[in-house]
Amino acid sequence: MKRISYKIFLFLNCLTYGFIALYVLINYLFLEDYQIGLKKKEIISLAKEYKSENYEDFKEEAQLNAIFIKEVSIYKEKNINDKRNIKPHPMKIIENELWDEVKNGKEVLNIQMGRDNIKRIVLAKKLNDDKMLIVTTSIAPITDVIKSTLKFFIYIILLSIPINLYIAYKFSIKMGKPIESELLELNAQLKNELEKQKKSEAFRKNFISNVTHELKTPVAIIDGYSEAILDGIIELEEIPDICKNINLEASNMNALIQELLFYCKMESGYIPIKKEYIDLKETIKNILKRYAIDFKLNNINLKTSLEKVEVYSDKKLLDRCLNNLIINALAYVNTEKNIEIILNKNEIIIKNSSEILKDDNLEEYFKPFSKKNDKKVRKYGGTGLGLSVVSEILKNLNLEYNFYYEVNEKVVIFKILLKGDENEKIYIDNSTSE
């Protein structure tokens, strides 16, 4: 039996036998007094209803409940003139000090030990100047019944122990298994969360280190040029070119900082999503126009197949995402220089010819400032955060994506899966495609 089931087993047995022990103890301590109290109330009620003229009827009715009624002389000597043969009760019914109270009209209720050594409940009540009513009942049956009941109950408990243990065992196993399974699952989740936290901490340290490194270069260049100008090392005619370089590095640094801020906000979920209907075909066309000169200068073989598709999403974020993907394709296309962009109702596909990429290294491309994201993208306005930003944007837009290398075609493929549920409706017009 496993530890949790064992604890449940012990708890059930302790609870069961605890209640049983409490029940037996309460019965042992209070049941007799309770039953005697009920009998006293019955005697008192009978005495109140008693009438001398109905003596025989009351006597027979009382005897059915083991209660005995007698009228006796209020005096301790016999009253031989009474036709009912009224005489003092053979018991030592009332103590001498209480006798006067009965004669004075007080009702006396007490438990007395008779001459036969049997305890009885005795009620003495004055009827008139000559007679008093004695109502008695033995408490021996009450005591005997309670003792027998308790003894019988203890026997039942002893006999039921094996059955109770078996039931508790089965119940604890049945209850313990799902609890143990749930705890194991929670434990596994906790381990995963701790592992994620460790990875997140390592990522944070690496991220800060990379940010520092990325900012250090432009700051050093700006600082070096500034000192050179101030020290008069730079010739006057060279200063405009130096200022251009300083401005370029400052712009690069500003772009990097803005991209970092954007990435951090996306990762934290602080970027508000403003959805509207977007013409994806026009969006992709506009992005391609931005880099038309780059495609031409690099002799890129660009192929597009764009259907008319509208999606309900955030225009700025989706534009930024697609822009980064096209920059990435442009920066990392190999010597074959083939890029293909496909848009249909189900997906957006961006392909570029590439050297072989191993599947176990693909995740590296989505890490900020990964070695895989080198300075090739800088000339197109990239910052080294391209695919990291793409991944966070798609997560926030609740869009799934695939990134893989197609061996047969020798291309890298980035595929965005478009949704068509009631909140992200897609409208297609196949009449206009290219």
Short mmCIF file of C-alpha atoms in Angstrom, two decimals:
data_model
loop_
_atom_site.label_atom_id
_atom_site.label_comp_id
_atom_site.label_asym_id
_atom_site.label_seq_id
_atom_site.Cartn_x
_atom_site.Cartn_y
_atom_site.Cartn_z
CA MET A 1 0.00 0.00 0.00
CA LYS A 2 1.36 3.38 -0.96
CA ARG A 3 1.92 6.13 1.56
CA ILE A 4 -1.22 8.20 0.83
CA SER A 5 -3.48 5.13 0.78
CA TYR A 6 -1.91 4.03 4.05
CA LYS A 7 -2.67 7.41 5.63
CA ILE A 8 -6.27 7.27 4.39
CA PHE A 9 -6.54 3.74 5.81
CA LEU A 10 -5.28 4.89 9.23
CA PHE A 11 -7.50 7.97 9.18
CA LEU A 12 -10.65 5.99 8.36
CA ASN A 13 -9.95 3.46 11.11
CA CYS A 14 -9.12 6.13 13.68
CA LEU A 15 -12.27 8.05 12.71
CA THR A 16 -14.50 4.95 12.82
CA TYR A 17 -13.21 3.55 16.09
CA GLY A 18 -13.00 7.02 17.59
CA PHE A 19 -16.73 7.52 17.01
CA ILE A 20 -17.47 4.03 18.32
CA ALA A 21 -15.40 4.62 21.46
CA LEU A 22 -17.11 7.98 22.00
CA TYR A 23 -20.52 6.36 21.54
CA VAL A 24 -19.73 3.60 24.06
CA LEU A 25 -18.31 6.09 26.57
CA ILE A 26 -21.35 8.37 26.33
CA ASN A 27 -23.68 5.40 26.80
CA TYR A 28 -21.65 4.14 29.74
CA LEU A 29 -21.57 7.50 31.50
CA PHE A 30 -24.97 9.00 30.73
CA LEU A 31 -27.44 6.42 29.38
CA GLU A 32 -28.44 5.03 32.78
CA ASP A 33 -29.03 8.49 34.23
CA TYR A 34 -30.99 9.44 31.13
CA GLN A 35 -33.26 6.37 31.39
CA ILE A 36 -33.74 6.91 35.13
CA GLY A 37 -34.66 10.53 34.40
CA LEU A 38 -37.30 9.40 31.90
CA LYS A 39 -38.69 6.95 34.47
CA LYS A 40 -38.86 9.69 37.09
CA LYS A 41 -40.84 11.88 34.72
CA GLU A 42 -43.22 8.98 34.07
CA ILE A 43 -43.71 8.44 37.82
CA ILE A 44 -44.30 12.15 38.46
CA SER A 45 -46.83 12.30 35.64
CA LEU A 46 -48.63 9.24 37.00
CA ALA A 47 -48.73 10.71 40.52
CA LYS A 48 -50.26 13.94 39.24
CA GLU A 49 -53.05 12.09 37.46
CA TYR A 50 -53.73 9.70 40.36
CA LYS A 51 -57.16 9.71 42.03
CA SER A 52 -58.04 7.50 45.02
CA GLU A 53 -61.40 6.45 43.60
CA ASN A 54 -59.62 4.98 40.57
CA TYR A 55 -56.98 3.21 42.60
CA GLU A 56 -57.41 -0.25 41.04
CA ASP A 57 -57.40 1.09 37.46
CA PHE A 58 -54.27 3.13 38.04
CA LYS A 59 -52.60 0.20 39.75
CA GLU A 60 -53.22 -2.19 36.86
CA GLU A 61 -52.12 0.37 34.25
CA ALA A 62 -48.95 1.21 36.20
CA GLN A 63 -48.00 -2.44 36.62
CA LEU A 64 -47.92 -2.82 32.86
CA ASN A 65 -44.92 -0.46 32.94
CA ALA A 66 -43.36 -2.14 36.02
CA ILE A 67 -44.57 0.71 38.27
CA PHE A 68 -46.23 -0.10 41.58
CA ILE A 69 -48.76 2.11 43.37
CA LYS A 70 -49.85 1.90 47.00
CA GLU A 71 -51.72 4.05 49.43
CA VAL A 72 -50.18 3.86 52.87
CA SER A 73 -50.84 5.48 56.19
CA ILE A 74 -49.15 8.76 56.66
CA TYR A 75 -48.25 7.53 60.10
CA LYS A 76 -45.67 4.87 60.75
CA GLU A 77 -48.08 2.62 62.68
CA LYS A 78 -50.68 0.45 60.99
CA ASN A 79 -54.14 1.83 60.31
CA ILE A 80 -56.33 -1.24 60.92
CA ASN A 81 -59.62 0.59 60.33
CA ASP A 82 -58.91 1.21 56.63
CA LYS A 83 -60.89 -1.16 54.42
CA ARG A 84 -58.05 -1.19 51.88
CA ASN A 85 -55.71 -2.54 54.55
CA ILE A 86 -53.59 0.59 54.30
CA LYS A 87 -50.28 -0.06 56.05
CA PRO A 88 -46.74 1.26 56.02
CA HIS A 89 -44.71 0.09 53.01
CA PRO A 90 -42.40 -2.81 53.88
CA MET A 91 -39.41 -0.80 52.46
CA LYS A 92 -37.59 1.89 54.31
CA ILE A 93 -39.30 4.18 51.87
CA ILE A 94 -38.48 7.59 53.21
CA GLU A 95 -35.77 8.73 55.53
CA ASN A 96 -36.97 10.01 58.89
CA GLU A 97 -35.87 13.58 58.18
CA LEU A 98 -38.05 13.65 55.02
CA TRP A 99 -41.13 12.11 56.63
CA ASP A 100 -42.23 15.40 58.08
CA GLU A 101 -41.93 17.05 54.68
CA VAL A 102 -44.34 14.49 53.19
CA LYS A 103 -46.78 15.08 56.08
CA ASN A 104 -46.51 18.79 55.39
CA GLY A 105 -47.59 18.24 51.79
CA LYS A 106 -44.25 18.17 50.01
CA GLU A 107 -43.74 15.62 47.25
CA VAL A 108 -40.59 13.57 47.83
CA LEU A 109 -38.84 11.79 44.95
CA ASN A 110 -35.77 9.73 45.71
CA ILE A 111 -33.84 6.58 44.92
CA GLN A 112 -33.89 4.17 47.88
CA MET A 113 -32.32 0.84 48.62
CA GLY A 114 -35.01 -1.59 49.76
CA ARG A 115 -34.72 -4.32 52.36
CA ASP A 116 -34.31 -6.74 49.46
CA ASN A 117 -31.19 -4.79 48.38
CA ILE A 118 -32.83 -3.59 45.18
CA LYS A 119 -32.67 0.05 44.22
CA ARG A 120 -35.98 1.69 43.44
CA ILE A 121 -37.24 5.07 42.41
CA VAL A 122 -39.71 6.11 45.09
CA LEU A 123 -42.17 8.96 44.99
CA ALA A 124 -44.09 9.84 48.16
CA LYS A 125 -47.01 12.24 47.97
CA LYS A 126 -49.55 13.25 50.61
CA LEU A 127 -53.14 12.50 49.58
CA ASN A 128 -54.97 13.66 52.76
CA ASP A 129 -54.39 13.88 56.47
CA ASP A 130 -54.32 10.09 56.85
CA LYS A 131 -52.89 8.73 53.65
CA MET A 132 -50.04 9.20 51.24
CA LEU A 133 -49.37 7.76 47.81
CA ILE A 134 -46.28 5.65 47.22
CA VAL A 135 -45.21 5.09 43.60
CA THR A 136 -42.18 2.86 43.08
CA THR A 137 -40.31 1.17 40.26
CA SER A 138 -37.11 -0.78 40.24
CA ILE A 139 -34.09 0.57 38.36
CA ALA A 140 -32.47 -2.85 38.25
CA PRO A 141 -34.02 -3.68 34.82
CA ILE A 142 -32.71 -0.39 33.44
CA THR A 143 -29.19 -1.08 34.70
CA ASP A 144 -29.26 -4.67 33.50
CA VAL A 145 -30.53 -3.74 30.04
CA ILE A 146 -27.89 -1.02 29.65
CA LYS A 147 -25.10 -3.37 30.78
CA SER A 148 -26.32 -6.09 28.43
CA THR A 149 -26.65 -3.64 25.54
CA LEU A 150 -23.14 -2.29 26.06
CA LYS A 151 -21.73 -5.79 26.34
CA PHE A 152 -23.54 -6.88 23.18
CA PHE A 153 -22.38 -3.75 21.36
CA ILE A 154 -18.76 -4.45 22.32
CA TYR A 155 -19.09 -8.01 20.98
CA ILE A 156 -20.49 -6.64 17.72
CA ILE A 157 -17.58 -4.19 17.47
CA LEU A 158 -15.02 -6.93 18.03
CA LEU A 159 -16.66 -9.13 15.42
CA SER A 160 -16.88 -6.26 12.91
CA ILE A 161 -13.19 -5.31 13.17
CA PRO A 162 -12.04 -7.59 10.29
CA ILE A 163 -14.92 -6.42 8.08
CA ASN A 164 -14.24 -2.78 8.90
CA LEU A 165 -10.52 -3.19 8.23
CA TYR A 166 -11.25 -4.79 4.85
CA ILE A 167 -13.71 -2.05 3.85
CA ALA A 168 -11.31 0.67 5.00
CA TYR A 169 -8.47 -0.97 3.06
CA LYS A 170 -10.47 -1.19 -0.17
CA PHE A 171 -11.83 2.34 0.22
CA SER A 172 -8.37 3.79 0.95
CA ILE A 173 -6.94 2.08 -2.14
CA LYS A 174 -9.80 3.38 -4.30
CA MET A 175 -9.51 6.91 -2.92
CA GLY A 176 -5.73 6.90 -2.72
CA LYS A 177 -5.00 6.03 -6.35
CA PRO A 178 -6.61 9.12 -7.96
CA ILE A 179 -5.12 11.35 -5.25
CA GLU A 180 -1.68 9.84 -5.80
CA SER A 181 -2.07 10.21 -9.57
CA GLU A 182 -3.11 13.84 -9.17
CA LEU A 183 -0.23 14.56 -6.81
CA LEU A 184 2.22 12.91 -9.19
CA GLU A 185 0.81 15.05 -12.00
CA LEU A 186 1.05 18.19 -9.88
CA ASN A 187 4.58 17.21 -8.87
CA ALA A 188 5.51 16.77 -12.53
CA GLN A 189 3.95 20.14 -13.35
CA LEU A 190 5.86 21.75 -10.49
CA LYS A 191 9.10 20.22 -11.76
CA ASN A 192 8.34 21.52 -15.24
CA GLU A 193 7.60 24.97 -13.85
CA LEU A 194 10.85 24.93 -11.88
CA GLU A 195 12.70 23.79 -14.99
CA LYS A 196 11.05 26.56 -16.99
CA GLN A 197 11.97 29.05 -14.29
CA LYS A 198 15.60 27.91 -14.41
CA LYS A 199 15.63 28.19 -18.20
CA SER A 200 13.93 31.58 -17.96
CA GLU A 201 16.55 32.77 -15.48
CA ALA A 202 19.34 31.49 -17.72
CA PHE A 203 17.65 33.14 -20.71
CA ARG A 204 17.34 36.42 -18.80
CA LYS A 205 21.04 36.44 -17.89
CA ASN A 206 22.01 35.57 -21.45
CA PHE A 207 19.60 38.16 -22.81
CA ILE A 208 21.05 40.92 -20.61
CA SER A 209 24.56 39.87 -21.61
CA ASN A 210 23.66 39.97 -25.31
CA VAL A 211 21.90 43.33 -24.98
CA THR A 212 24.96 44.73 -23.25
CA HIS A 213 27.17 43.40 -26.02
CA GLU A 214 24.90 44.72 -28.77
CA LEU A 215 24.77 48.20 -27.23
CA LYS A 216 28.45 48.28 -26.37
CA THR A 217 29.58 48.39 -30.03
CA PRO A 218 27.63 51.47 -31.20
CA VAL A 219 28.30 53.25 -27.90
CA ALA A 220 32.06 52.58 -28.29
CA ILE A 221 32.02 53.84 -31.89
CA ILE A 222 30.09 57.00 -30.96
CA ASP A 223 32.35 57.57 -27.96
CA GLY A 224 35.54 57.06 -30.03
CA TYR A 225 34.47 59.39 -32.82
CA SER A 226 33.30 62.04 -30.33
CA GLU A 227 36.61 62.00 -28.45
CA ALA A 228 38.54 62.14 -31.71
CA ILE A 229 36.59 65.22 -32.82
CA LEU A 230 37.01 66.92 -29.43
CA ASP A 231 40.75 66.17 -29.36
CA GLY A 232 41.15 67.61 -32.87
CA ILE A 233 42.48 64.36 -34.28
CA ILE A 234 39.92 64.32 -37.11
CA GLU A 235 40.57 66.62 -40.07
CA LEU A 236 37.95 69.26 -40.66
CA GLU A 237 36.93 67.89 -44.05
CA GLU A 238 36.38 64.41 -42.51
CA ILE A 239 34.00 65.59 -39.81
CA PRO A 240 30.79 65.40 -41.97
CA ASP A 241 31.50 61.73 -42.78
CA ILE A 242 32.26 61.01 -39.12
CA CYS A 243 29.02 62.69 -38.08
CA LYS A 244 27.14 60.51 -40.58
CA ASN A 245 28.70 57.42 -39.01
CA ILE A 246 27.79 58.66 -35.51
CA ASN A 247 24.23 59.32 -36.67
CA LEU A 248 24.03 55.87 -38.28
CA GLU A 249 25.23 54.12 -35.13
CA ALA A 250 22.86 56.21 -32.98
CA SER A 251 19.98 55.24 -35.30
CA ASN A 252 20.96 51.57 -35.10
CA MET A 253 21.15 51.79 -31.32
CA ASN A 254 17.77 53.52 -31.13
CA ALA A 255 16.22 50.86 -33.41
CA LEU A 256 17.69 48.13 -31.21
CA ILE A 257 16.33 49.74 -28.02
CA GLN A 258 12.88 50.19 -29.58
CA GLU A 259 12.88 46.57 -30.75
CA LEU A 260 13.96 45.40 -27.29
CA LEU A 261 11.18 47.37 -25.64
CA PHE A 262 8.68 45.97 -28.13
CA TYR A 263 9.92 42.41 -27.61
CA CYS A 264 9.72 42.71 -23.79
CA LYS A 265 6.19 44.11 -24.00
CA MET A 266 5.09 41.33 -26.35
CA GLU A 267 6.61 38.66 -24.12
CA SER A 268 4.86 40.15 -21.07
CA GLY A 269 1.54 40.54 -22.91
CA TYR A 270 1.45 44.33 -22.45
CA ILE A 271 0.87 45.15 -26.13
CA PRO A 272 -2.85 45.81 -26.77
CA ILE A 273 -4.32 43.89 -29.70
CA LYS A 274 -6.40 46.12 -32.00
CA LYS A 275 -8.14 43.89 -34.52
CA GLU A 276 -9.51 44.96 -37.86
CA TYR A 277 -10.07 43.43 -41.31
CA ILE A 278 -6.75 43.23 -43.16
CA ASP A 279 -6.14 42.61 -46.86
CA LEU A 280 -3.16 40.26 -46.61
CA LYS A 281 -2.44 40.40 -50.33
CA GLU A 282 -2.01 44.19 -50.25
CA THR A 283 0.00 43.99 -47.01
CA ILE A 284 2.52 41.56 -48.52
CA LYS A 285 2.72 43.60 -51.74
CA ASN A 286 3.52 46.78 -49.76
CA ILE A 287 6.29 45.02 -47.84
CA LEU A 288 7.80 43.69 -51.07
CA LYS A 289 7.80 47.26 -52.48
CA ARG A 290 9.92 48.42 -49.51
CA TYR A 291 12.66 46.00 -50.47
CA ALA A 292 12.23 46.06 -54.26
CA ILE A 293 15.67 47.64 -54.74
CA ASP A 294 17.30 45.02 -52.47
CA PHE A 295 15.67 42.20 -54.44
CA LYS A 296 16.97 43.76 -57.67
CA LEU A 297 20.51 44.51 -56.43
CA ASN A 298 20.90 40.99 -55.05
CA ASN A 299 19.47 39.36 -58.20
CA ILE A 300 16.80 37.53 -56.15
CA ASN A 301 14.47 35.22 -58.06
CA LEU A 302 11.22 36.25 -56.39
CA LYS A 303 8.11 34.20 -57.02
CA THR A 304 4.73 35.06 -55.52
CA SER A 305 1.33 33.37 -55.54
CA LEU A 306 -1.10 35.61 -53.67
CA GLU A 307 -4.82 35.04 -53.33
CA LYS A 308 -7.21 37.74 -52.15
CA VAL A 309 -7.51 36.96 -48.42
CA GLU A 310 -8.84 39.14 -45.60
CA VAL A 311 -8.27 38.30 -41.95
CA TYR A 312 -9.51 39.86 -38.73
CA SER A 313 -6.34 40.63 -36.80
CA ASP A 314 -3.96 43.41 -35.67
CA LYS A 315 -2.67 45.16 -38.78
CA LYS A 316 0.51 46.70 -37.32
CA LEU A 317 1.62 43.52 -35.57
CA LEU A 318 0.93 41.30 -38.59
CA ASP A 319 2.74 43.77 -40.87
CA ARG A 320 5.75 43.74 -38.52
CA CYS A 321 5.73 39.96 -38.40
CA LEU A 322 5.65 39.54 -42.19
CA ASN A 323 8.25 42.30 -42.62
CA ASN A 324 10.68 40.46 -40.33
CA LEU A 325 10.11 37.17 -42.15
CA ILE A 326 10.78 38.72 -45.58
CA ILE A 327 13.91 40.47 -44.24
CA ASN A 328 15.05 37.14 -42.84
CA ALA A 329 14.50 35.39 -46.18
CA LEU A 330 16.35 38.16 -48.00
CA ALA A 331 19.28 38.07 -45.57
CA TYR A 332 19.78 34.30 -45.47
CA VAL A 333 18.98 33.21 -49.03
CA ASN A 334 21.88 31.17 -50.44
CA THR A 335 23.68 31.50 -53.78
CA GLU A 336 20.69 30.08 -55.67
CA LYS A 337 18.82 33.23 -54.59
CA ASN A 338 15.30 31.81 -54.76
CA ILE A 339 12.50 33.29 -52.61
CA GLU A 340 8.85 32.30 -52.89
CA ILE A 341 5.84 33.76 -51.07
CA ILE A 342 2.47 31.95 -51.12
CA LEU A 343 -0.84 33.23 -49.72
CA ASN A 344 -4.06 31.25 -49.68
CA LYS A 345 -7.08 30.90 -47.39
CA ASN A 346 -5.29 28.42 -45.11
CA GLU A 347 -1.74 29.72 -44.76
CA ILE A 348 1.04 32.15 -45.55
CA ILE A 349 4.24 30.44 -46.75
CA ILE A 350 7.62 32.15 -47.10
CA LYS A 351 10.41 30.05 -48.66
CA ASN A 352 14.02 30.83 -49.37
CA SER A 353 16.72 28.59 -50.80
CA SER A 354 19.24 27.72 -48.12
CA GLU A 355 22.03 25.46 -47.04
CA ILE A 356 20.93 22.42 -45.02
CA LEU A 357 19.61 23.24 -41.55
CA LYS A 358 19.49 20.54 -38.90
CA ASP A 359 16.18 20.08 -37.08
CA ASP A 360 17.82 20.11 -33.64
CA ASN A 361 19.21 23.61 -34.33
CA LEU A 362 15.99 25.25 -35.56
CA GLU A 363 14.97 26.49 -32.09
CA GLU A 364 18.18 28.52 -31.91
CA TYR A 365 16.86 30.86 -34.60
CA PHE A 366 14.04 32.01 -32.29
CA LYS A 367 16.34 33.06 -29.45
CA PRO A 368 17.17 36.77 -29.15
CA PHE A 369 20.66 37.61 -30.46
CA SER A 370 21.25 34.01 -31.41
CA LYS A 371 24.50 33.30 -33.19
CA LYS A 372 22.29 32.07 -36.00
CA ASN A 373 20.97 35.66 -36.36
CA ASP A 374 24.20 37.34 -37.39
CA LYS A 375 24.80 40.78 -38.89
CA LYS A 376 23.41 39.86 -42.30
CA VAL A 377 20.06 41.34 -41.34
CA ARG A 378 21.51 44.65 -40.15
CA LYS A 379 21.75 46.13 -43.65
CA TYR A 380 17.99 45.61 -44.02
CA GLY A 381 17.18 47.28 -40.70
CA GLY A 382 17.24 44.10 -38.64
CA THR A 383 18.31 44.00 -34.99
CA GLY A 384 19.02 40.34 -34.27
CA LEU A 385 15.56 39.90 -32.71
CA GLY A 386 13.72 39.07 -35.95
CA LEU A 387 12.35 35.56 -35.39
CA SER A 388 12.06 36.16 -31.63
CA VAL A 389 9.70 39.04 -32.32
CA VAL A 390 7.85 37.00 -34.98
CA SER A 391 7.29 34.16 -32.51
CA GLU A 392 5.94 36.50 -29.80
CA ILE A 393 3.65 38.34 -32.24
CA LEU A 394 2.12 35.10 -33.51
CA LYS A 395 1.61 33.83 -29.97
CA ASN A 396 -0.20 37.05 -29.03
CA LEU A 397 -2.31 36.89 -32.19
CA ASN A 398 -3.12 33.26 -31.37
CA LEU A 399 -1.76 32.05 -34.71
CA GLU A 400 0.13 28.78 -35.11
CA TYR A 401 3.28 28.49 -37.21
CA ASN A 402 5.79 25.95 -38.54
CA PHE A 403 9.48 26.47 -39.29
CA TYR A 404 11.43 23.70 -40.98
CA TYR A 405 13.91 22.78 -43.71
CA GLU A 406 12.59 20.95 -46.78
CA VAL A 407 15.37 18.61 -47.88
CA ASN A 408 13.96 17.79 -51.32
CA GLU A 409 13.48 21.42 -52.33
CA LYS A 410 16.53 22.61 -50.34
CA VAL A 411 14.55 25.51 -48.92
CA VAL A 412 13.74 26.92 -45.48
CA ILE A 413 9.99 27.24 -45.00
CA PHE A 414 8.14 29.46 -42.55
CA LYS A 415 4.41 28.72 -42.55
CA ILE A 416 1.71 30.72 -40.71
CA LEU A 417 -1.59 28.86 -40.31
CA LEU A 418 -4.59 31.17 -40.72
CA LYS A 419 -7.66 30.69 -38.55
CA GLY A 420 -11.26 30.83 -39.71
CA ASP A 421 -13.31 30.77 -36.51
CA GLU A 422 -16.11 33.23 -35.69
CA ASN A 423 -13.70 35.78 -34.19
CA GLU A 424 -11.12 35.64 -36.98
CA LYS A 425 -13.21 35.32 -40.14
CA ILE A 426 -11.43 34.92 -43.44
CA TYR A 427 -12.90 36.33 -46.66
CA ILE A 428 -11.53 35.02 -49.93
CA ASP A 429 -12.01 36.26 -53.45
CA ASN A 430 -10.29 33.83 -55.77
CA SER A 431 -11.03 35.93 -58.79
CA THR A 432 -8.00 38.09 -58.09
CA SER A 433 -4.84 36.10 -57.56
CA GLU A 434 -1.33 36.09 -58.97
#
